[in-house]
Coordinates of C-alpha atoms and ligand atoms in Angstrom, one line a residue:
M121 CA 0.0 0.0 0.0
C122 CA 1.0 3.6 -0.2
G123 CA 4.1 4.8 1.7
I124 CA 5.0 8.1 3.2
V125 CA 8.3 9.6 4.0
G126 CA 9.1 13.1 5.2
Y127 CA 12.2 15.1 6.4
V128 CA 12.9 18.4 7.9
G129 CA 16.3 19.4 9.3
G130 CA 19.8 20.5 8.3
R131 CA 20.5 18.1 5.5
D132 CA 19.4 17.9 1.8
A133 CA 16.0 16.3 2.0
C134 CA 15.8 14.6 -1.4
P135 CA 18.4 11.8 -0.9
I136 CA 16.8 10.9 2.4
L137 CA 13.3 10.9 0.9
L138 CA 14.4 8.7 -2.0
K139 CA 16.2 6.2 0.2
G140 CA 13.1 6.1 2.4
L141 CA 10.9 5.4 -0.7
H142 CA 13.2 2.6 -1.7
R143 CA 12.8 1.0 1.7
L144 CA 9.0 1.3 1.4
E145 CA 8.9 -0.3 -2.0
Y146 CA 8.1 -3.7 -0.5
R147 CA 4.7 -2.4 0.4
G148 CA 3.6 -2.4 -3.2
Y149 CA 2.9 0.7 -5.3
D150 CA 2.5 1.9 -8.8
S151 CA 3.8 5.5 -8.8
A152 CA 6.0 7.8 -6.7
G153 CA 6.7 11.4 -6.1
V154 CA 8.4 14.0 -4.0
A155 CA 7.8 17.6 -2.9
L156 CA 10.5 20.0 -1.7
V157 CA 10.5 23.6 -0.5
G158 CA 13.8 25.0 -1.8
A159 CA 16.0 27.7 -0.3
D160 CA 14.4 30.2 -2.8
G161 CA 11.0 29.5 -1.3
A162 CA 9.7 27.5 -4.3
L163 CA 7.5 24.5 -3.6
N164 CA 8.5 21.9 -6.3
V165 CA 6.5 18.7 -6.9
Y166 CA 7.9 15.9 -9.0
K167 CA 6.1 12.7 -9.6
C168 CA 5.6 9.9 -12.1
K169 CA 4.1 6.5 -12.8
G170 CA 6.3 3.5 -12.2
K171 CA 9.0 2.6 -9.7
V172 CA 11.2 4.8 -7.5
T173 CA 14.0 4.3 -10.0
D174 CA 11.8 5.8 -12.7
L175 CA 11.3 8.8 -10.4
E176 CA 15.0 9.1 -9.9
H177 CA 15.5 9.3 -13.7
F178 CA 12.8 11.8 -13.9
L179 CA 14.5 13.9 -11.2
E180 CA 17.7 14.2 -13.2
G181 CA 18.5 17.8 -13.9
K182 CA 15.7 19.1 -11.7
D183 CA 16.0 21.6 -8.9
L184 CA 16.2 19.3 -5.9
C185 CA 17.3 21.9 -3.3
G186 CA 15.6 21.9 0.0
S187 CA 16.0 20.7 3.6
I188 CA 12.3 20.0 4.0
G189 CA 10.3 17.6 1.9
I190 CA 7.7 14.9 1.7
A191 CA 7.6 11.8 -0.6
H192 CA 5.2 9.1 -1.5
T193 CA 4.7 5.7 -3.1
R194 CA 1.1 5.3 -4.4
W195 CA -1.0 2.1 -4.6
A196 CA -3.9 3.2 -6.7
T197 CA -7.4 3.3 -5.2
H198 CA -9.2 6.3 -6.8
G199 CA -8.0 6.8 -10.3
V200 CA -5.6 4.7 -12.5
P201 CA -1.9 4.7 -11.8
N202 CA -0.5 7.6 -13.9
D203 CA 1.6 10.7 -13.5
V204 CA -1.3 13.0 -12.6
N205 CA -2.8 10.7 -9.9
A206 CA 0.6 10.2 -8.3
H207 CA 1.3 12.0 -5.1
P208 CA 2.2 14.7 -3.8
H209 CA -0.8 16.7 -4.9
Y210 CA -0.6 20.5 -5.1
S211 CA -3.5 22.6 -3.8
E212 CA -5.0 24.6 -6.6
S213 CA -2.8 27.7 -5.9
E214 CA 0.2 25.4 -5.7
S215 CA 1.0 26.8 -2.2
I216 CA 0.4 23.5 -0.4
A217 CA 1.5 20.0 -1.2
L218 CA 0.0 16.9 0.4
I219 CA 0.7 13.1 0.4
H220 CA -2.0 10.7 1.6
N221 CA -2.4 7.1 2.5
G222 CA -5.9 5.8 2.9
I223 CA -9.3 6.5 1.5
I224 CA -11.5 9.6 2.0
E225 CA -14.9 8.0 1.8
N226 CA -16.9 11.2 1.5
Y227 CA -14.6 12.8 -1.2
R228 CA -17.4 13.2 -3.7
V229 CA -19.5 15.4 -1.5
L230 CA -16.4 17.4 -0.5
K231 CA -15.3 17.7 -4.1
D232 CA -18.8 18.9 -5.3
A233 CA -18.8 21.6 -2.6
L234 CA -15.3 22.7 -3.6
I235 CA -16.3 22.8 -7.3
E236 CA -19.2 25.0 -6.4
N237 CA -16.7 27.3 -4.8
G238 CA -14.7 27.5 -8.0
Y239 CA -12.1 24.8 -7.5
T240 CA -11.0 22.6 -10.4
F241 CA -9.2 19.3 -10.2
R242 CA -6.3 17.9 -12.1
S243 CA -6.5 14.3 -10.9
S244 CA -9.1 11.7 -10.1
T245 CA -7.9 11.2 -6.6
D246 CA -9.7 11.7 -3.3
S247 CA -6.3 13.0 -2.0
E248 CA -6.5 16.1 -4.2
V249 CA -9.9 16.9 -2.7
L250 CA -8.3 17.0 0.7
V251 CA -5.5 19.3 -0.1
N252 CA -7.9 21.7 -1.8
L253 CA -10.2 21.5 1.2
I254 CA -7.3 22.4 3.5
E255 CA -6.4 25.3 1.2
Y256 CA -10.0 26.5 1.0
V257 CA -10.4 26.4 4.8
R258 CA -7.1 28.2 5.3
R259 CA -8.1 30.9 2.8
T260 CA -11.7 31.5 3.9
N261 CA -11.0 31.4 7.6
D262 CA -7.7 33.2 7.4
C263 CA -6.3 30.7 9.8
S264 CA -2.9 28.9 10.3
L265 CA -2.1 25.7 8.3
L266 CA -2.6 23.6 11.5
E267 CA -6.0 25.1 12.1
A268 CA -7.0 24.5 8.5
V269 CA -5.9 20.9 8.7
Q270 CA -7.8 20.5 12.0
Q271 CA -11.0 22.0 10.5
A272 CA -10.7 20.1 7.2
L273 CA -10.2 16.8 8.9
K274 CA -13.3 17.2 11.0
Q275 CA -15.2 17.1 7.7
V276 CA -13.5 14.0 6.5
V277 CA -14.9 10.5 6.8
G278 CA -12.4 7.7 6.1
A279 CA -8.9 6.6 6.8
Y280 CA -5.8 8.7 6.3
A281 CA -2.2 9.3 7.1
I282 CA -1.3 12.6 5.6
A283 CA 1.8 14.9 5.4
I284 CA 1.6 18.5 4.2
I285 CA 4.2 21.2 3.5
E286 CA 3.5 24.8 2.6
K287 CA 5.5 27.2 0.5
S288 CA 5.1 30.0 3.0
N289 CA 6.3 27.9 6.0
P290 CA 9.5 26.1 5.0
D291 CA 10.2 24.9 8.5
E292 CA 7.2 22.8 9.2
I293 CA 5.6 19.5 8.2
I294 CA 2.1 18.8 9.4
A295 CA 1.2 15.2 9.6
A296 CA -2.1 13.6 10.7
R297 CA -3.3 10.1 11.2
Q298 CA -6.6 8.2 11.3
S299 CA -6.5 4.4 10.9
S300 CA -3.3 4.4 8.8
P301 CA 0.2 4.1 10.2
M302 CA 2.4 7.2 10.9
V303 CA 5.5 7.5 12.9
V304 CA 7.9 10.5 13.6
G305 CA 11.6 9.8 14.0
L306 CA 13.5 12.1 16.2
G307 CA 17.1 13.1 15.3
K308 CA 19.4 15.8 16.5
D309 CA 17.9 19.1 15.2
E310 CA 16.0 17.0 12.5
Y311 CA 12.9 15.0 12.1
F312 CA 11.9 12.1 9.9
L313 CA 8.4 11.0 9.1
S314 CA 7.3 7.6 7.8
S315 CA 4.5 5.1 7.5
D316 CA 6.9 2.5 8.6
A317 CA 9.7 3.1 11.2
A318 CA 11.9 0.5 9.4
S319 CA 12.3 2.9 6.4
I320 CA 14.0 5.6 8.6
I321 CA 15.8 3.3 11.2
E322 CA 19.2 4.2 9.8
Y323 CA 18.8 7.7 11.1
T324 CA 17.3 7.2 14.5
E325 CA 16.1 4.8 17.2
D326 CA 13.7 7.3 18.8
F327 CA 10.2 7.2 17.5
V328 CA 6.9 8.8 18.3
Y329 CA 3.9 6.9 17.0
V330 CA 1.1 9.2 16.0
N331 CA -2.3 7.9 17.3
D332 CA -5.7 8.1 15.6
G333 CA -7.1 11.6 15.7
E334 CA -3.8 13.2 16.3
I335 CA -1.8 15.7 14.3
A336 CA 2.0 16.0 14.6
V337 CA 3.5 19.5 14.2
I338 CA 7.0 18.9 13.0
N339 CA 9.0 22.1 13.1
R340 CA 12.7 22.1 12.6
H341 CA 13.3 24.8 15.3
K342 CA 10.9 23.4 17.9
P343 CA 10.3 20.3 20.0
L344 CA 7.8 17.9 18.4
K345 CA 4.2 18.8 19.2
V346 CA 1.2 16.5 18.9
V347 CA -2.3 17.8 19.1
T348 CA -5.8 16.5 18.6
L349 CA -8.3 17.8 16.0
D350 CA -9.7 19.9 18.9
N351 CA -6.2 21.2 19.6
H352 CA -5.7 19.4 22.9
E353 CA -2.0 18.7 23.3
S354 CA -1.1 15.0 23.6
H355 CA 1.8 13.6 25.6
V356 CA 4.8 12.9 23.3
D357 CA 5.7 9.4 24.1
I358 CA 9.2 8.5 22.7
K359 CA 9.7 4.8 22.0
K360 CA 13.1 3.1 21.3
L361 CA 13.2 0.8 18.4
Q362 CA 16.3 -1.2 17.4
L363 CA 16.5 -2.9 14.0
S364 CA 19.6 -3.7 12.1
I365 CA 19.9 -2.5 8.5
S366 CA 21.0 -5.9 7.4
Q367 CA 17.5 -7.1 8.2
L368 CA 16.2 -4.8 5.6
E369 CA 18.5 -6.0 2.8
K370 CA 18.6 -9.1 0.6
G371 CA 22.0 -10.3 2.0
G372 CA 23.1 -11.9 -1.2
Y373 CA 19.8 -13.6 -2.0
P374 CA 18.1 -12.8 -5.4
H375 CA 14.9 -12.0 -3.6
F376 CA 13.7 -11.1 -0.1
M377 CA 11.2 -14.0 -0.3
L378 CA 14.0 -16.6 -0.7
K379 CA 16.1 -14.9 2.0
E380 CA 13.0 -15.0 4.3
I381 CA 12.4 -18.7 3.5
Y382 CA 15.9 -19.6 4.4
E383 CA 16.0 -17.4 7.5
Q384 CA 13.3 -19.5 9.2
P385 CA 15.5 -21.7 11.4
G386 CA 16.9 -18.5 12.8
T387 CA 13.7 -16.6 13.0
L388 CA 12.1 -19.4 15.0
I389 CA 15.1 -19.3 17.5
D390 CA 14.2 -15.6 18.0
C391 CA 10.5 -16.4 18.3
I392 CA 11.1 -19.1 21.0
R393 CA 13.9 -17.3 22.8
G394 CA 13.2 -16.8 26.5
R395 CA 9.8 -18.5 26.2
I396 CA 10.7 -22.2 26.6
N397 CA 13.1 -23.4 29.2
A398 CA 15.4 -25.9 27.5
D399 CA 15.9 -27.9 30.8
T400 CA 12.3 -28.1 32.1
Y401 CA 10.4 -27.6 28.8
E402 CA 8.3 -25.0 30.6
V403 CA 6.6 -22.5 28.3
K404 CA 6.3 -19.0 29.6
L405 CA 4.4 -16.3 27.6
S406 CA 4.2 -13.0 29.5
G407 CA 0.9 -12.2 27.8
V408 CA -0.6 -15.4 29.3
I409 CA 1.0 -15.0 32.7
D410 CA -0.3 -11.4 33.0
N411 CA -3.8 -12.4 32.0
R412 CA -4.0 -15.9 33.4
S413 CA -7.6 -15.7 34.6
K414 CA -8.9 -14.3 31.3
F415 CA -7.5 -17.3 29.5
V416 CA -8.5 -19.8 32.1
D417 CA -12.0 -18.5 32.3
A418 CA -12.5 -17.8 28.6
R419 CA -15.7 -19.2 27.2
R420 CA -14.6 -18.9 23.7
I421 CA -11.7 -17.7 21.6
I422 CA -12.2 -15.9 18.3
F423 CA -9.4 -15.4 15.9
V424 CA -9.6 -12.4 13.5
A425 CA -7.2 -12.2 10.6
C426 CA -6.7 -11.9 6.9
G427 CA -4.8 -13.9 4.3
T428 CA -1.9 -15.9 5.6
S429 CA -2.6 -14.8 9.1
W430 CA -6.0 -16.3 8.7
H431 CA -4.5 -19.6 7.6
A432 CA -2.2 -19.6 10.7
S433 CA -5.3 -18.9 12.8
L434 CA -7.0 -22.1 11.4
I435 CA -4.0 -24.0 12.8
G436 CA -4.4 -22.0 16.1
E437 CA -8.0 -23.3 16.2
H438 CA -6.8 -26.9 16.1
L439 CA -4.1 -26.3 18.7
I440 CA -6.2 -24.5 21.2
E441 CA -9.3 -26.7 20.9
S442 CA -7.2 -29.8 21.3
I443 CA -4.8 -28.6 24.0
C444 CA -6.9 -26.1 26.0
R445 CA -10.4 -27.5 25.2
I446 CA -11.7 -23.9 24.6
P447 CA -14.1 -23.6 21.7
V448 CA -12.5 -21.5 18.9
E449 CA -13.8 -19.6 15.9
V450 CA -11.7 -18.3 13.1
E451 CA -13.1 -15.2 11.3
Y452 CA -12.0 -13.2 8.3
A453 CA -11.6 -9.8 9.9
S454 CA -13.3 -8.1 6.9
E455 CA -16.5 -10.2 7.4
F456 CA -16.4 -10.2 11.2
R457 CA -16.4 -6.4 11.4
Y458 CA -19.5 -6.0 9.3
R459 CA -21.5 -8.9 10.6
N460 CA -22.8 -7.7 13.9
P461 CA -21.1 -10.6 15.6
I462 CA -22.0 -11.9 19.1
I463 CA -19.1 -10.9 21.3
R464 CA -19.3 -11.6 25.0
K465 CA -17.2 -10.2 27.9
D466 CA -15.7 -13.6 28.6
D467 CA -14.6 -14.1 25.0
I468 CA -11.0 -13.6 24.0
V469 CA -10.5 -12.1 20.6
I470 CA -7.0 -12.9 19.1
A471 CA -6.0 -10.6 16.3
V472 CA -3.3 -12.1 14.1
S473 CA -1.3 -9.8 11.8
Q474 CA 2.2 -9.8 10.6
S475 CA 2.2 -6.0 9.8
G476 CA -0.1 -5.1 12.6
E477 CA -1.6 -2.5 10.2
T478 CA -4.2 -4.5 8.3
A479 CA -7.2 -2.2 8.2
D480 CA -9.9 -4.9 8.6
T481 CA -8.1 -6.6 11.4
L482 CA -7.6 -3.3 13.2
A483 CA -11.3 -2.5 12.8
A484 CA -12.2 -6.0 14.2
V485 CA -10.0 -5.3 17.2
E486 CA -11.8 -2.0 17.8
L487 CA -15.1 -3.7 17.5
A488 CA -14.2 -6.5 20.0
R489 CA -12.8 -4.0 22.5
K490 CA -16.0 -1.9 22.3
A491 CA -18.0 -5.1 23.0
G492 CA -15.9 -5.6 26.1
A493 CA -13.9 -8.7 25.1
F494 CA -10.3 -9.1 26.1
V495 CA -8.2 -8.6 22.9
F496 CA -4.9 -10.3 22.4
G497 CA -2.6 -9.5 19.5
I498 CA -0.1 -11.8 17.6
C499 CA 1.9 -9.4 15.5
N500 CA 5.4 -9.1 14.1
V501 CA 5.9 -5.4 13.7
V502 CA 6.8 -3.9 17.1
G503 CA 4.7 -0.8 17.9
S504 CA 2.3 -1.4 15.0
S505 CA -1.3 -0.2 15.3
I506 CA -2.8 -3.6 16.2
A507 CA 0.0 -4.2 18.7
R508 CA -0.9 -0.9 20.4
A509 CA -4.7 -1.3 20.1
T510 CA -4.8 -4.7 21.8
D511 CA -5.0 -5.4 25.6
S512 CA -2.0 -7.7 25.5
G513 CA -0.2 -9.9 23.1
A514 CA 2.8 -11.8 22.0
Y515 CA 5.2 -10.6 19.2
I516 CA 6.4 -13.3 16.9
H517 CA 9.8 -11.7 16.6
V518 CA 10.8 -13.0 13.2
G519 CA 12.3 -9.7 12.0
P520 CA 11.1 -7.5 9.1
E521 CA 9.3 -9.4 6.4
I522 CA 9.8 -7.6 3.2
G523 CA 8.6 -10.0 0.5
V524 CA 4.9 -9.6 -0.2
A525 CA 4.4 -13.3 0.2
S526 CA 4.3 -14.0 3.9
T527 CA 6.6 -16.9 4.8
K528 CA 8.6 -16.6 8.0
A529 CA 5.6 -14.7 9.6
F530 CA 3.4 -17.8 9.0
T531 CA 5.8 -20.1 10.8
G532 CA 6.3 -17.6 13.6
Q533 CA 2.6 -17.2 14.1
V534 CA 2.0 -20.9 14.3
T535 CA 4.9 -21.3 16.7
V536 CA 3.5 -18.5 19.0
M537 CA 0.0 -20.2 18.8
A538 CA 1.6 -23.5 19.8
M539 CA 3.3 -21.9 22.8
L540 CA 0.1 -20.1 23.7
A541 CA -1.9 -23.3 23.6
L542 CA 0.7 -25.1 25.8
A543 CA 0.8 -22.2 28.3
V544 CA -3.0 -21.9 28.6
G545 CA -3.5 -25.7 28.5
R546 CA -1.1 -26.1 31.5
E547 CA -3.0 -23.4 33.4
K548 CA -6.3 -25.0 32.7
G549 CA -5.0 -28.5 33.4
T550 CA -6.3 -29.7 30.0
V551 CA -2.9 -31.0 28.6
S552 CA -1.2 -34.1 29.8
E553 CA 2.4 -33.8 31.1
D554 CA 3.7 -36.1 28.4
Y555 CA 2.0 -34.3 25.5
Y556 CA 3.1 -30.9 26.9
R557 CA 6.7 -32.1 27.0
E558 CA 6.5 -33.7 23.5
V559 CA 5.3 -30.4 21.9
S560 CA 7.6 -28.1 23.8
K561 CA 10.6 -30.3 23.1
A562 CA 9.6 -30.4 19.4
L563 CA 9.3 -26.6 19.5
L564 CA 12.8 -26.3 20.8
E565 CA 14.0 -28.6 18.1
L566 CA 12.1 -26.8 15.3
P567 CA 15.1 -24.6 14.2
A568 CA 17.2 -27.7 13.6
T569 CA 14.3 -29.5 12.0
L570 CA 13.7 -26.6 9.6
T571 CA 17.4 -26.6 8.6
E572 CA 17.0 -30.2 7.6
V573 CA 13.8 -29.5 5.7
L574 CA 15.5 -26.7 3.7
E575 CA 17.7 -29.3 2.2
V576 CA 14.8 -30.1 -0.2
G577 CA 15.5 -26.8 -1.9
G578 CA 17.4 -28.2 -4.9
Q579 CA 14.8 -30.9 -5.5
V580 CA 11.9 -28.5 -5.3
K581 CA 13.6 -26.2 -7.7
D582 CA 13.8 -29.0 -10.3
L583 CA 10.2 -29.9 -9.7
A584 CA 9.1 -26.3 -10.1
K585 CA 10.7 -26.3 -13.6
I586 CA 8.6 -29.3 -14.6
F587 CA 5.4 -27.7 -13.4
T588 CA 5.8 -24.2 -14.8
Y589 CA 3.4 -25.1 -17.6
A590 CA 0.4 -25.6 -15.3
H591 CA -2.4 -23.0 -15.3
N592 CA -4.2 -24.5 -12.3
F593 CA -3.2 -26.4 -9.2
I594 CA -5.0 -28.2 -6.4
Y595 CA -3.6 -28.4 -2.9
L596 CA -4.9 -31.1 -0.5
G597 CA -4.4 -31.6 3.2
R598 CA -6.3 -32.7 6.2
G599 CA -6.5 -31.9 9.9
Y600 CA -3.6 -29.6 10.9
N601 CA -2.5 -29.6 7.3
Y602 CA -5.7 -28.5 5.7
P603 CA -4.8 -24.8 6.5
T604 CA -1.2 -25.6 5.2
A605 CA -2.8 -26.6 1.9
L606 CA -4.7 -23.3 1.8
E607 CA -1.5 -21.5 2.5
G608 CA 0.4 -23.4 -0.2
A609 CA -2.2 -22.5 -2.7
L610 CA -2.2 -18.8 -1.7
K611 CA 1.6 -18.6 -2.0
L612 CA 1.5 -20.0 -5.5
K613 CA -1.3 -17.8 -6.8
E614 CA -0.1 -14.6 -5.3
I615 CA 3.4 -14.7 -6.8
S616 CA 3.1 -16.9 -9.9
Y617 CA -0.4 -15.8 -10.9
I618 CA -1.3 -19.5 -11.4
H619 CA -4.8 -20.3 -10.2
A620 CA -4.6 -22.6 -7.2
E621 CA -7.1 -23.9 -4.7
G622 CA -6.7 -25.7 -1.4
Y623 CA -9.2 -28.3 -0.2
P624 CA -9.6 -30.7 2.7
A625 CA -8.6 -34.0 0.9
A626 CA -11.8 -35.7 1.7
E627 CA -13.8 -33.0 0.0
M628 CA -12.4 -33.9 -3.4
K629 CA -15.2 -36.4 -4.0
H630 CA -17.8 -33.7 -3.4
G631 CA -17.0 -31.8 -6.5
P632 CA -13.4 -30.8 -7.2
I633 CA -12.4 -34.2 -8.4
A634 CA -14.2 -33.4 -11.6
L635 CA -11.4 -31.0 -12.4
I636 CA -8.7 -33.7 -12.4
D637 CA -6.9 -34.4 -15.6
A638 CA -3.3 -34.5 -16.8
E639 CA -3.3 -30.7 -16.9
M640 CA -4.3 -30.2 -13.3
P641 CA -1.4 -31.0 -10.9
T642 CA -2.3 -31.8 -7.3
V643 CA 0.0 -31.1 -4.3
A644 CA -1.0 -33.6 -1.7
I645 CA 0.2 -33.4 1.9
A646 CA 0.4 -36.9 3.2
T647 CA 2.6 -36.9 6.3
P648 CA 1.8 -39.3 9.1
D649 CA -1.3 -38.4 11.1
H650 CA -4.6 -40.1 12.0
T651 CA -6.0 -39.5 8.5
Y652 CA -2.9 -40.6 6.6
E653 CA -4.4 -43.7 5.1
K654 CA -7.4 -41.8 3.9
T655 CA -5.3 -39.2 2.2
A656 CA -3.3 -41.9 0.6
S657 CA -6.5 -43.3 -0.9
N658 CA -7.5 -39.8 -2.1
I659 CA -4.1 -39.7 -3.9
E660 CA -4.9 -43.1 -5.6
E661 CA -8.2 -41.7 -6.7
I662 CA -6.5 -38.7 -8.4
K663 CA -3.9 -41.0 -10.0
A664 CA -6.7 -43.2 -11.4
R665 CA -8.1 -40.2 -13.2
G666 CA -4.8 -39.2 -14.8
G667 CA -3.9 -36.5 -12.4
K668 CA -0.2 -35.6 -11.7
I669 CA 0.7 -35.7 -8.1
I670 CA 3.4 -34.0 -6.0
A671 CA 3.2 -35.5 -2.5
V672 CA 4.8 -34.1 0.6
T673 CA 5.5 -37.2 2.7
A674 CA 7.6 -38.5 5.6
R675 CA 11.1 -39.5 4.8
G676 CA 11.2 -43.1 3.6
D677 CA 7.4 -43.3 2.9
E678 CA 7.1 -46.1 0.3
H679 CA 3.3 -46.3 0.4
V680 CA 2.4 -42.9 -1.2
R681 CA 5.5 -43.1 -3.4
K682 CA 3.8 -45.8 -5.4
S683 CA 1.0 -43.6 -6.5
A684 CA 2.5 -40.1 -6.5
D685 CA 4.5 -38.8 -9.5
Y686 CA 6.9 -37.0 -7.2
C687 CA 7.5 -37.0 -3.5
I688 CA 9.1 -34.3 -1.4
E689 CA 10.2 -36.0 1.8
V690 CA 10.4 -34.1 5.0
P691 CA 11.3 -35.1 8.6
V692 CA 8.4 -35.9 10.9
I693 CA 7.8 -34.2 14.2
T694 CA 4.8 -34.1 16.5
E695 CA 1.6 -33.8 14.4
C696 CA 0.5 -30.4 15.6
L697 CA 3.7 -28.7 14.4
M698 CA 3.8 -30.4 11.0
P699 CA 2.3 -27.4 9.3
I700 CA 5.5 -25.5 10.1
V701 CA 7.6 -28.3 8.5
V702 CA 5.3 -28.8 5.4
S703 CA 4.9 -25.1 4.6
I704 CA 8.6 -24.9 3.8
P705 CA 8.6 -27.0 0.6
L706 CA 5.3 -25.3 -0.4
Q707 CA 6.9 -21.9 0.0
L708 CA 9.9 -23.0 -2.1
L709 CA 7.7 -24.6 -4.8
A710 CA 5.7 -21.3 -5.2
Y711 CA 8.9 -19.3 -5.2
Y712 CA 10.7 -21.3 -7.9
I713 CA 7.6 -21.6 -10.1
A714 CA 7.2 -17.8 -10.0
V715 CA 10.9 -17.3 -10.7
Y716 CA 10.7 -19.7 -13.7
K717 CA 7.7 -17.7 -15.0
G718 CA 9.7 -14.5 -14.7
R719 CA 7.4 -12.9 -12.1
N720 CA 8.3 -10.1 -9.8
V721 CA 8.4 -12.3 -6.7
D722 CA 8.9 -9.7 -4.0
Q723 CA 6.4 -7.2 -5.5
P724 CA 3.8 -9.2 -7.3
R725 CA 1.3 -7.3 -9.5
N726 CA -1.6 -5.6 -7.7
L727 CA -0.6 -6.7 -4.3
A728 CA 0.5 -4.7 -1.3
K729 CA 2.4 -5.9 1.7
S730 CA 0.2 -4.4 4.3
V731 CA -3.4 -3.7 3.4
T732 CA -4.1 -0.5 5.2
V733 CA -7.3 0.3 3.3
E734 CA -10.5 -1.8 3.1
Ligands
LIG189 O1 0.0 -8.1 7.9 P1 -1.1 -9.1 7.9 O2 -0.7 -10.4 8.5 O3 -2.3 -8.6 8.7 O4 -1.5 -9.3 6.4 C1 -2.6 -10.2 6.1 C2 -2.6 -10.5 4.6 O5 -2.7 -9.3 3.9 C3 -1.3 -11.2 4.2 O6 -1.1 -12.3 5.0 C4 -1.4 -11.6 2.7 O7 -2.4 -12.6 2.5 C5 0.0 -12.1 2.3 N1 0.4 -11.4 1.1 C6 0.0 -13.5 2.0 O8 1.3 -14.0 1.6

């Protein structure tokens, strides 16, 4: 989704802004631009369709002077991706420039009113309406830019993170937020602004997260000031954030996705660190310890999530129901929030989100909190909106995930859910000592297990080459591995653009088997579990109909090998953690097929890393 960067201080703003835009590229975008106030007082806006490198070419030979500026990557919502719709947008008089993430829902009404007052528009965007509204308010009320922003935003319905600079005030950026991320980085006599702290981490470790309904007044000569739309001053809460730059780079891999797949043994060490005692196998999650009675007395747990996080939640459902004996429901956040759901005070709502910024999941959190439920977050990005909006939570600690296709976040989420289930199951007395030890021991051994699993990389690469021809794929799994099948299919479709569907294996006979022919490969997960024999029979049925089968099996499995065309063998660990093992070859298969098809793996078409609009 769209990305925002801003700078005001003593240095040249443009290189900092462009570097920041590069760091935000992973979010997905289709145009980019920059606005600078030069030493001569000119407000220059440069923008174009395409990538940040296209913008850099476009900037060659232009006047890029200025130690204050804002910059943007746009993911089109209102209006096609083109030069005119790219941000920043000038106000009509070209005295103000604005960048905007989000959607102004009532932009038509506001635009009509501005047109009646003589305004004309260059673009089809909702964002240009906002900059003109601010200019109109400023002009008609003869007020300051801050007051104009406050008054204009009171008329706005929707989600936004905005940053504004003005020709006549070359010392100040005004930034505001409602349901879209925004953070201010504090340097020495300089400030940075971004929609993602990681993009400016090389300049500072000190951040102020702007909250919904707040406006940051970022003046190079003054301490940071944060006020509400009603001009009440907010406390400026400075948070420390430490990230290493190497985590934001490819480190010799051709794509972030491949790096992130291969990082998983290490990311799971970070995820588990300090949470399982290697001698006693005791699992300790502070979010559970601090809220013991909530978990022990919970009547029901509802997971809310989207995409991959929703798939991880389906595995969480199995884990919690079997280990804690608490009924669990898994909801698409986007459906839950509009469904008038029944939420009780003794329900726990668990919001799962890698980015912690997904608009629908955030809205589901707000709904659950209003209904009085205890809301727990499982997020990756520290300080993200969902992490801050929940009552408590557990970070997955897998480091920045840059590839659009979620990989290490999925395995981190399932790992945290397994630890959560064990911790709660122990408190409730619903898990046997033997099983508790079996699962926590397997969790401790997971990093080593994943190192072994990754040895299939070469074989999967060869297989991918064979299957690059396919236009459709079916993924089958049962029990804990039904969500893994869904996740495998999602990985393939989002980065290779091959149509793929996941099904519970037993559902095949209820319809999908009609699709099977030599052109429809099936990826079947057939690792040992209590439905293994049945899945093996399903594989035979597909074979009998001429289907091609890639099976993911246990090492040395001879039974499925007889009917599958290809077997990817993986080590076997306790059943409830097998999705973590099995997901690795499925991630690699999707990755290599996409590479063979020449796709942009890290930034697939139309997709955004964090979906901050509905
Ligand atoms: O940041 P979140 O976990 O809330 O994101 C949810 C989905 O948008 C995300 O998982 C998406 O499905 C991924 N691109 C899948 O790889």
